[in-house]
Amino acid sequence: MENMVNIKINDREYAVPANSTVLEAARYAGVDIPTLCYLKDINEIGACRLCLVEVKGARGLAAACVYPVNEGMEVYTNTPKIRQTRKTNLELVVSAHKKKCLTCIRSTSCELQKLCYEYGVDEDHFQGNNNAYAIDDTTPYIVRDNEKCILCRRCVAACKNMQGIGVIGANDRGFDTHIASAFEKTLDQTSCIGCGQCIVACPVGALYEKDDTAKVLAAIADPTKHVAICAAPSVRATIGECFDYEPGTDVEGKMVAAMKALGFDGVYDMNLTADLTIMEEATEFLERMKEGKNLPLITSCSPGWVKYCEHYFPEFTDNLSSCKSPQQMFGAMYKTYYAQKVGLDPKDIVFVSAIPCTAKKFEVTRDHQNAAGVCDVDVAITTRELARMIKQAGINFRALDDAKFDDPFSIGSGAGAIFGATGGVMEAALRTAAEVIEGKKLEKLEFEDVRGIEGVKKAVYKLGGKEIRVAVASGTANAKRLLNEVKAGTTKVDFIEIMACPGGCVNGGGQPTQPAVVRNNVNLRELRAKVLYTADKNLDVRKSHENSAVKKLYDEFFEKPGSHKAHEILHTSYVKRGLK
Amino acid sequence: MKKKLTTVSFNGTKEQEIALDNVIAEHKDQPGALMAILQKAQGIYGYLPIEVQQHVALAMDIPLSEVYGVASFYSQFILNPKGDYAVSVCLGTACYVKGAGLLMDKLESILGIKNGEITADRKFSLDATRCIGACGLAPVLTVNEEVYGRLTPDMIAGIIAKYKD
């Protein structure tokens, strides 16, 4: 039994856990106290002064997000004094905010806008100090508009505390305070990995992905172009949130239908190339185990993680799997194998990926990602951008009939499906590696030790009489911890899966934004990941090597996993970037 | 507004680096060590360029952004190098009403640099300072430790000329 204390909230009695804050306790009373800066476990600094409450006997108003409860405490959350103070504080916040709300990317999903509406704020009450800042759009993935920034520091906390990176911070002081990199470097001059966790943490429109939808729409409108799109495993698990579905709703059928309605010439399932990745990576793992070279093998599907490795752990770049990510494999395979098969010139193909990730926008620009002499993938659009395109096209998403992915790239196995959650790539690889090593069918397909949302997971499996030590990390702060252990020799491991975002792609930086009140109280990572594990459970084919579409790719084109041709088209190389 | 940052190249010596490493080793494990280390680093180098801040960040295993956040927050930390002759114009109230602003304009045009900058030959740097307690002499400026008072803009050229060679 948890330690409880009795407190009064708005004159009614509640028993709440003794270690709660007033903000957490208020939820027992059915009250959501407004916040702008607070993000549970990430940013608990009591800075925005929106969560102010009256505590009987306390001097002044208290910030509920950081104020602990104690026995007999009496709290009021909705007095005239509180309402007026919150309103004034909001008016001060908006006084220094660029109020271009009509066309703001976060209009209607902006937490500041919602609160201003609820509190009846006069946005012109105060004339603020509006410093001019140039928009930083120097990277292919993240755009920063500091004139909209409200200095809540959620992005700083996400970057530094959650991801262990910290390429942004608060510079200067007073009215001149602004969020930027050290010495006012633009983001492209730093060791930013492009994970986009700052974007999904931002309550307003100060941070957003570089919007590439115009490129896609222009290609679709061009009759000389063949425009294809493939959807990453986790997009179907989250895009529903942009259309008012509850988090954790699988909308694969409607997503496919919407993509078709947008006018793509082919709509495909990236789960297929997730399977292809497993075929190559499992083969690579077995080869490295045999040779005892470049171990532990570390997965390379997450481009944020790959860039992190290149900047912060360049000594591990030889350990990275040489496999391209499923996104890049799809584009490479499409512009070689499929283009030949149907007689298309790769130059006339515009290959688009729908991904949960902002770092993938960087990945498409990398060197050695051009198997057909042109870039493997032309445009990578995030879940948010895809939803935006669907809305702009006037497609009534909720009313769509479910549709199926197009052949011949419509089949993904359960192993491919779980790629979008932390531990998923490892489990998928183990299913295939185990059957290859053991030479017989697995009785139990689930590798449960590598599932779940913990930051670092470790397990040992006995395959073919040999112990295989595996580890899984998600979130780069956890990756850092694990790699330092490997470096120090305190953790011995043969195979590591790393995803840059905490929880994996389901919680990627390109996923739909959710307000703090949802993020703080609902386990989004778990709900979204459940979609993928449920899909896996319900599929007949749950192992990559049993995917008939993958077998066909090898029969008709790639010969066998790890073949010379596969290496030329499906593998890549890395650079040691070092710290900038 | 963003601070103006120097483009003059860093020319730290090996001796300075050793001194900085000693300072870091001395303070590293104390809570709140960053302020003390930056203060002493400034004593060693005269200012806190990116090379020094990066060195501190790596040695303390904290992000450079955190170091810069502290260095840019406190006005006593200097981000741009000072010239052999650091010219400071008092823009305190008394000096200001007595025309210190005009002195600054004149200095900017004679030295060819703006407030907060340094000449390419590192000879002169120009800064505005707060009240230095010499209001009776307003408007005043200082060149290193020398104080010049009761100034008018036409006296500036003569003062600078004294340090030119």
Short mmCIF file of C-alpha atoms in Angstrom, two decimals, chain A residues 43-434:
data_model
loop_
_atom_site.label_atom_id
_atom_site.label_comp_id
_atom_site.label_asym_id
_atom_site.label_seq_id
_atom_site.Cartn_x
_atom_site.Cartn_y
_atom_site.Cartn_z
CA ASN A 43 10.87 19.57 -17.17
CA GLU A 44 9.81 20.29 -13.60
CA ILE A 45 10.93 23.86 -13.05
CA GLY A 46 7.82 25.84 -12.03
CA ALA A 47 8.67 28.61 -14.47
CA CYS A 48 5.54 29.46 -16.44
CA ARG A 49 3.40 30.37 -13.41
CA LEU A 50 0.24 29.03 -15.03
CA CYS A 51 -0.32 26.23 -12.49
CA LEU A 52 -0.63 28.65 -9.58
CA VAL A 53 -2.97 27.55 -6.79
CA GLU A 54 -3.88 28.87 -3.35
CA VAL A 55 -2.60 26.80 -0.45
CA LYS A 56 -4.13 27.75 2.88
CA GLY A 57 -1.50 29.26 5.15
CA ALA A 58 1.12 29.55 2.42
CA ARG A 59 2.59 32.91 1.52
CA GLY A 60 1.54 33.92 -1.98
CA LEU A 61 0.38 31.51 -4.66
CA ALA A 62 2.12 28.16 -5.14
CA ALA A 63 3.23 26.51 -8.38
CA ALA A 64 1.27 23.25 -8.28
CA CYS A 65 3.68 21.35 -10.55
CA VAL A 66 6.52 21.47 -8.04
CA TYR A 67 4.60 21.91 -4.75
CA PRO A 68 4.47 18.69 -2.70
CA VAL A 69 1.34 17.72 -0.80
CA ASN A 70 1.34 17.19 2.95
CA GLU A 71 -1.13 15.96 5.56
CA GLY A 72 -4.02 18.30 6.17
CA MET A 73 -3.16 20.63 3.28
CA GLU A 74 -6.04 22.71 1.89
CA VAL A 75 -5.76 23.70 -1.75
CA TYR A 76 -7.94 25.89 -3.94
CA THR A 77 -7.55 25.64 -7.69
CA ASN A 78 -10.19 27.97 -9.03
CA THR A 79 -10.66 31.16 -7.00
CA PRO A 80 -11.15 34.61 -8.59
CA LYS A 81 -7.61 35.53 -7.48
CA ILE A 82 -6.16 32.46 -9.21
CA ARG A 83 -8.14 33.02 -12.38
CA GLN A 84 -7.06 36.65 -12.58
CA THR A 85 -3.42 35.82 -11.90
CA ARG A 86 -3.33 33.07 -14.50
CA LYS A 87 -4.99 35.40 -17.00
CA THR A 88 -2.47 38.16 -16.34
CA ASN A 89 0.41 35.71 -16.63
CA LEU A 90 -0.96 34.46 -19.94
CA GLU A 91 -1.28 38.06 -21.15
CA LEU A 92 2.37 38.60 -20.25
CA VAL A 93 3.39 35.45 -22.10
CA VAL A 94 1.50 36.41 -25.27
CA SER A 95 2.80 39.98 -25.09
CA ALA A 96 6.17 38.69 -26.33
CA HIS A 97 4.76 36.03 -28.66
CA LYS A 98 4.51 36.46 -32.43
CA LYS A 99 0.76 36.18 -32.79
CA LYS A 100 0.57 34.82 -36.33
CA CYS A 101 -1.99 32.32 -35.15
CA LEU A 102 -4.16 32.10 -38.25
CA THR A 103 -1.54 30.30 -40.31
CA CYS A 104 0.58 28.89 -37.53
CA ILE A 105 1.48 25.22 -37.96
CA ARG A 106 0.20 24.59 -34.43
CA SER A 107 -3.07 26.50 -34.74
CA THR A 108 -5.76 24.44 -32.94
CA SER A 109 -3.11 22.16 -31.40
CA CYS A 110 -1.31 25.01 -29.60
CA GLU A 111 -1.39 24.78 -25.83
CA LEU A 112 -1.00 28.54 -25.41
CA GLN A 113 -3.83 29.29 -27.81
CA LYS A 114 -6.16 26.91 -25.97
CA LEU A 115 -5.39 28.45 -22.56
CA CYS A 116 -5.78 32.01 -23.88
CA TYR A 117 -9.19 31.07 -25.18
CA GLU A 118 -10.21 29.40 -21.92
CA TYR A 119 -9.08 32.38 -19.82
CA GLY A 120 -10.52 35.05 -22.12
CA VAL A 121 -7.13 36.66 -22.63
CA ASP A 122 -6.77 40.07 -24.28
CA GLU A 123 -3.74 39.43 -26.48
CA ASP A 124 -3.00 43.16 -26.74
CA HIS A 125 -3.28 43.96 -23.03
CA PHE A 126 0.50 44.37 -22.65
CA GLN A 127 2.95 45.69 -25.18
CA GLY A 128 5.81 43.23 -24.87
CA ASN A 129 9.46 43.42 -25.72
CA ASN A 130 9.46 41.75 -29.12
CA ASN A 131 13.03 41.04 -30.10
CA ALA A 132 13.57 40.08 -33.71
CA TYR A 133 15.11 36.65 -34.31
CA ALA A 134 15.87 35.03 -37.64
CA ILE A 135 14.15 31.71 -38.26
CA ASP A 136 16.69 28.86 -38.11
CA ASP A 137 15.91 26.53 -40.99
CA THR A 138 19.48 25.47 -41.65
CA THR A 139 18.90 21.74 -41.15
CA PRO A 140 16.77 19.51 -43.36
CA TYR A 141 14.65 18.48 -40.37
CA ILE A 142 13.95 21.10 -37.66
CA VAL A 143 12.83 24.72 -37.97
CA ARG A 144 13.07 27.11 -35.01
CA ASP A 145 11.06 30.34 -34.88
CA ASN A 146 12.19 32.06 -31.70
CA GLU A 147 9.68 34.88 -32.10
CA LYS A 148 7.02 32.35 -31.15
CA CYS A 149 9.03 30.85 -28.31
CA ILE A 150 7.57 31.31 -24.82
CA LEU A 151 10.76 30.18 -23.03
CA CYS A 152 9.10 27.24 -21.29
CA ARG A 153 12.34 25.28 -21.82
CA ARG A 154 10.59 22.02 -22.60
CA CYS A 155 12.74 21.61 -25.73
CA VAL A 156 15.90 22.30 -23.76
CA ALA A 157 14.89 19.68 -21.20
CA ALA A 158 13.93 17.14 -23.88
CA CYS A 159 17.30 17.62 -25.59
CA LYS A 160 19.44 17.69 -22.49
CA ASN A 161 17.66 15.68 -19.80
CA MET A 162 15.77 13.14 -21.87
CA GLN A 163 18.18 12.64 -24.78
CA GLY A 164 21.42 13.53 -23.01
CA ILE A 165 22.48 15.76 -25.88
CA GLY A 166 21.94 19.43 -25.02
CA VAL A 167 22.71 21.29 -28.25
CA ILE A 168 20.28 24.01 -27.22
CA GLY A 169 20.00 26.10 -24.10
CA ALA A 170 18.90 29.49 -22.82
CA ASN A 171 21.26 32.23 -23.99
CA ASP A 172 21.61 35.72 -22.46
CA ARG A 173 19.24 37.03 -19.80
CA GLY A 174 16.14 39.04 -18.98
CA PHE A 175 14.19 40.24 -22.01
CA ASP A 176 17.07 39.09 -24.20
CA THR A 177 16.78 35.45 -23.11
CA HIS A 178 16.30 33.15 -26.07
CA ILE A 179 16.72 29.46 -26.80
CA ALA A 180 19.59 28.70 -29.17
CA SER A 181 22.85 26.85 -29.47
CA ALA A 182 26.07 27.98 -27.82
CA PHE A 183 27.71 30.99 -29.47
CA GLU A 184 24.55 31.48 -31.54
CA LYS A 185 25.50 28.71 -33.93
CA THR A 186 22.77 27.61 -36.24
CA LEU A 187 21.54 24.07 -35.70
CA ASP A 188 23.39 22.68 -38.72
CA GLN A 189 26.69 23.72 -37.12
CA THR A 190 26.05 21.65 -33.99
CA SER A 191 25.96 17.95 -33.11
CA CYS A 192 22.14 17.92 -33.26
CA ILE A 193 20.93 14.47 -34.31
CA GLY A 194 17.57 15.60 -35.65
CA CYS A 195 15.48 13.32 -33.42
CA GLY A 196 12.78 15.98 -33.18
CA GLN A 197 11.97 15.32 -29.52
CA CYS A 198 12.15 19.11 -29.06
CA ILE A 199 9.35 19.51 -31.59
CA VAL A 200 6.94 17.15 -29.88
CA ALA A 201 7.75 18.80 -26.54
CA CYS A 202 7.03 22.36 -27.78
CA PRO A 203 3.65 23.68 -26.59
CA VAL A 204 3.51 26.32 -29.35
CA GLY A 205 4.66 26.78 -32.94
CA ALA A 206 8.26 27.72 -32.16
CA LEU A 207 9.58 24.34 -33.33
CA TYR A 208 8.38 22.30 -36.26
CA GLU A 209 9.57 19.92 -38.93
CA LYS A 210 10.79 21.28 -42.22
CA ASP A 211 7.65 20.89 -44.27
CA ASP A 212 8.26 18.93 -47.48
CA THR A 213 4.64 18.46 -48.50
CA ALA A 214 4.92 20.98 -51.34
CA LYS A 215 7.56 18.79 -53.02
CA VAL A 216 5.27 15.77 -52.81
CA LEU A 217 2.22 17.62 -54.11
CA ALA A 218 4.24 19.09 -56.99
CA ALA A 219 5.45 15.61 -57.96
CA ILE A 220 1.94 14.17 -57.87
CA ALA A 221 0.74 17.01 -60.11
CA ASP A 222 3.54 16.32 -62.62
CA PRO A 223 2.31 13.78 -65.21
CA THR A 224 5.87 12.82 -66.17
CA LYS A 225 6.60 11.51 -62.67
CA HIS A 226 5.80 8.15 -61.16
CA VAL A 227 5.17 8.92 -57.49
CA ALA A 228 5.18 6.11 -54.93
CA ILE A 229 4.88 6.19 -51.16
CA CYS A 230 5.59 3.66 -48.45
CA ALA A 231 4.43 3.85 -44.86
CA ALA A 232 6.68 3.05 -41.92
CA PRO A 233 5.38 0.52 -39.36
CA SER A 234 4.40 3.05 -36.71
CA VAL A 235 2.64 5.70 -38.82
CA ARG A 236 -0.55 3.62 -38.95
CA ALA A 237 -0.45 3.43 -35.15
CA THR A 238 -0.45 7.18 -34.63
CA ILE A 239 -1.85 9.13 -37.58
CA GLY A 240 -5.36 8.52 -36.24
CA GLU A 241 -4.53 10.97 -33.45
CA CYS A 242 -4.52 13.77 -36.05
CA PHE A 243 -8.10 12.84 -36.87
CA ASP A 244 -9.41 12.69 -33.29
CA TYR A 245 -8.98 8.96 -32.77
CA GLU A 246 -7.87 7.85 -29.32
CA PRO A 247 -4.12 7.23 -29.03
CA GLY A 248 -3.45 3.58 -29.75
CA THR A 249 -5.94 3.19 -32.62
CA ASP A 250 -4.76 1.19 -35.63
CA VAL A 251 -5.92 3.04 -38.75
CA GLU A 252 -3.88 1.18 -41.39
CA GLY A 253 -6.81 0.72 -43.80
CA LYS A 254 -7.88 4.36 -43.70
CA MET A 255 -4.30 5.59 -43.95
CA VAL A 256 -3.78 3.51 -47.10
CA ALA A 257 -7.09 4.73 -48.52
CA ALA A 258 -6.13 8.34 -47.82
CA MET A 259 -2.74 7.88 -49.52
CA LYS A 260 -4.48 6.49 -52.57
CA ALA A 261 -6.94 9.38 -52.54
CA LEU A 262 -4.00 11.79 -52.56
CA GLY A 263 -3.05 10.39 -55.95
CA PHE A 264 0.09 8.31 -55.38
CA ASP A 265 0.82 5.83 -58.17
CA GLY A 266 1.77 3.16 -55.67
CA VAL A 267 1.07 2.84 -51.95
CA TYR A 268 3.29 0.32 -50.20
CA ASP A 269 4.06 -1.17 -46.82
CA MET A 270 7.49 -0.42 -45.38
CA ASN A 271 7.04 -3.47 -43.12
CA LEU A 272 8.22 -5.36 -46.19
CA THR A 273 11.62 -3.71 -46.21
CA ALA A 274 11.75 -3.99 -42.45
CA ASP A 275 11.70 -7.72 -43.19
CA LEU A 276 14.33 -7.24 -45.88
CA THR A 277 16.49 -5.38 -43.33
CA ILE A 278 16.18 -8.33 -40.96
CA MET A 279 17.28 -10.77 -43.67
CA GLU A 280 20.39 -8.72 -44.32
CA GLU A 281 21.08 -7.83 -40.71
CA ALA A 282 20.58 -11.33 -39.30
CA THR A 283 22.96 -12.62 -41.98
CA GLU A 284 25.44 -9.90 -41.11
CA PHE A 285 25.17 -10.77 -37.42
CA LEU A 286 25.80 -14.46 -38.01
CA GLU A 287 28.81 -13.63 -40.19
CA ARG A 288 30.28 -11.27 -37.62
CA MET A 289 29.72 -13.86 -34.89
CA LYS A 290 31.56 -16.43 -36.99
CA GLU A 291 34.45 -14.08 -37.67
CA GLY A 292 34.33 -12.46 -34.24
CA LYS A 293 34.72 -9.10 -35.94
CA ASN A 294 33.15 -5.70 -35.17
CA LEU A 295 31.06 -7.00 -32.31
CA PRO A 296 28.74 -6.06 -30.81
CA LEU A 297 26.74 -5.47 -33.93
CA ILE A 298 24.55 -2.39 -33.49
CA THR A 299 21.39 -1.77 -35.48
CA SER A 300 21.27 1.10 -37.96
CA CYS A 301 17.54 1.60 -38.67
CA SER A 302 17.24 4.75 -36.59
CA PRO A 303 18.91 7.65 -38.42
CA GLY A 304 18.87 9.79 -35.27
CA TRP A 305 20.83 7.09 -33.50
CA VAL A 306 23.25 6.71 -36.44
CA LYS A 307 23.98 10.44 -36.41
CA TYR A 308 24.34 10.31 -32.62
CA CYS A 309 26.87 7.49 -32.96
CA GLU A 310 28.82 9.41 -35.60
CA HIS A 311 29.00 12.54 -33.42
CA TYR A 312 29.30 11.20 -29.90
CA PHE A 313 30.65 7.63 -30.23
CA PRO A 314 32.64 7.62 -33.48
CA GLU A 315 34.65 4.67 -32.11
CA PHE A 316 31.51 2.55 -32.59
CA THR A 317 30.77 3.35 -36.25
CA ASP A 318 32.42 0.08 -37.35
CA ASN A 319 30.00 -1.76 -35.10
CA LEU A 320 26.99 -0.25 -36.87
CA SER A 321 25.21 -2.64 -39.17
CA SER A 322 26.03 -1.71 -42.76
CA CYS A 323 22.36 -2.28 -43.65
CA LYS A 324 20.48 0.72 -44.91
CA SER A 325 17.34 1.52 -42.96
CA PRO A 326 14.02 0.05 -44.16
CA GLN A 327 13.15 3.45 -45.68
CA GLN A 328 16.34 3.59 -47.74
CA MET A 329 16.16 -0.09 -48.67
CA PHE A 330 12.68 0.45 -50.06
CA GLY A 331 13.72 3.37 -52.24
CA ALA A 332 16.89 1.56 -53.38
CA MET A 333 15.00 -1.63 -54.21
CA TYR A 334 12.21 0.29 -55.95
CA LYS A 335 14.49 2.31 -58.19
CA THR A 336 16.58 -0.74 -59.16
CA TYR A 337 14.59 -3.97 -59.09
CA TYR A 338 11.10 -2.59 -59.59
CA ALA A 339 12.12 0.08 -62.11
CA GLN A 340 13.77 -2.62 -64.25
CA LYS A 341 10.86 -4.97 -63.83
CA VAL A 342 8.20 -2.54 -65.02
CA GLY A 343 10.43 -0.51 -67.33
CA LEU A 344 10.61 2.78 -65.47
CA ASP A 345 13.56 5.17 -65.64
CA PRO A 346 14.69 5.73 -62.03
CA LYS A 347 14.99 9.43 -62.88
CA ASP A 348 11.24 9.59 -63.42
CA ILE A 349 10.42 8.04 -60.07
CA VAL A 350 9.72 10.19 -57.04
CA PHE A 351 9.89 7.93 -54.05
CA VAL A 352 8.26 9.24 -50.87
CA SER A 353 8.32 7.74 -47.40
CA ALA A 354 5.84 8.42 -44.62
CA ILE A 355 7.78 8.16 -41.40
CA PRO A 356 7.44 8.94 -37.68
CA CYS A 357 10.80 10.64 -37.72
CA THR A 358 12.44 13.97 -38.47
CA ALA A 359 15.95 12.49 -38.68
CA LYS A 360 14.84 10.53 -41.76
CA LYS A 361 14.76 13.87 -43.57
CA PHE A 362 18.49 14.00 -42.97
CA GLU A 363 18.97 10.35 -43.89
CA VAL A 364 17.63 10.89 -47.43
CA THR A 365 20.41 13.46 -47.97
CA ARG A 366 23.25 11.17 -46.81
CA ASP A 367 26.03 9.96 -49.10
CA HIS A 368 25.96 6.39 -50.43
CA GLN A 369 22.17 6.29 -50.47
CA ASN A 370 21.80 6.24 -54.25
CA ALA A 371 21.75 2.67 -55.52
CA ALA A 372 20.27 3.58 -58.92
CA GLY A 373 22.47 6.63 -59.43
CA VAL A 374 19.73 8.88 -58.10
CA CYS A 375 18.79 9.32 -54.45
CA ASP A 376 17.08 6.23 -53.03
CA VAL A 377 14.32 8.25 -51.38
CA ASP A 378 13.34 11.68 -52.69
CA VAL A 379 11.19 13.01 -49.88
CA ALA A 380 10.56 11.85 -46.32
CA ILE A 381 7.40 13.20 -44.76
CA THR A 382 6.45 12.86 -41.12
CA THR A 383 3.17 11.52 -39.79
CA ARG A 384 2.17 15.13 -39.12
CA GLU A 385 2.88 16.22 -42.69
CA LEU A 386 0.95 13.29 -44.12
CA ALA A 387 -2.04 14.23 -41.95
CA ARG A 388 -1.68 17.84 -43.09
CA MET A 389 -1.74 16.80 -46.75
CA ILE A 390 -4.83 14.67 -46.17
CA LYS A 391 -6.62 17.57 -44.46
CA GLN A 392 -5.61 20.08 -47.15
CA ALA A 393 -6.92 17.75 -49.84
CA GLY A 394 -10.31 17.77 -48.14
CA ILE A 395 -10.23 14.00 -47.65
CA ASN A 396 -12.65 12.93 -44.94
CA PHE A 397 -10.32 10.48 -43.25
CA ARG A 398 -12.82 9.04 -40.80
CA ALA A 399 -15.34 8.31 -43.55
CA LEU A 400 -12.89 6.41 -45.78
CA ASP A 401 -13.37 2.71 -46.47
CA ASP A 402 -10.36 0.64 -45.50
CA ALA A 403 -7.99 -0.08 -48.37
CA LYS A 404 -5.06 -2.42 -48.86
CA PHE A 405 -1.47 -1.72 -49.79
CA ASP A 406 -0.60 -2.23 -53.46
CA ASP A 407 1.06 -5.34 -54.80
CA PRO A 408 3.77 -6.45 -55.15
CA PHE A 409 4.91 -4.71 -51.96
CA SER A 410 1.85 -5.19 -49.80
CA ILE A 411 3.05 -7.90 -47.47
CA GLY A 412 4.86 -7.29 -44.22
CA SER A 413 5.38 -9.90 -41.53
CA GLY A 414 4.65 -9.47 -37.84
CA ALA A 415 8.39 -9.10 -37.35
CA GLY A 416 8.34 -6.07 -39.67
CA ALA A 417 5.34 -4.62 -37.87
CA ILE A 418 7.06 -4.45 -34.48
CA PHE A 419 10.02 -2.50 -35.90
CA GLY A 420 8.36 0.67 -34.71
CA ALA A 421 8.71 -0.07 -31.00
CA THR A 422 11.82 -0.35 -28.85
CA GLY A 423 13.01 -3.96 -28.85
CA GLY A 424 11.08 -4.71 -32.02
CA VAL A 425 14.06 -4.86 -34.36
CA MET A 426 15.92 -7.09 -31.91
CA GLU A 427 12.96 -9.45 -31.57
CA ALA A 428 12.47 -9.58 -35.33
CA ALA A 429 16.16 -10.34 -35.85
CA LEU A 430 16.16 -13.01 -33.15
CA ARG A 431 13.17 -14.78 -34.71
CA THR A 432 15.09 -15.15 -37.95
CA ALA A 433 18.57 -15.71 -36.51
CA ALA A 434 17.27 -18.34 -34.10
#
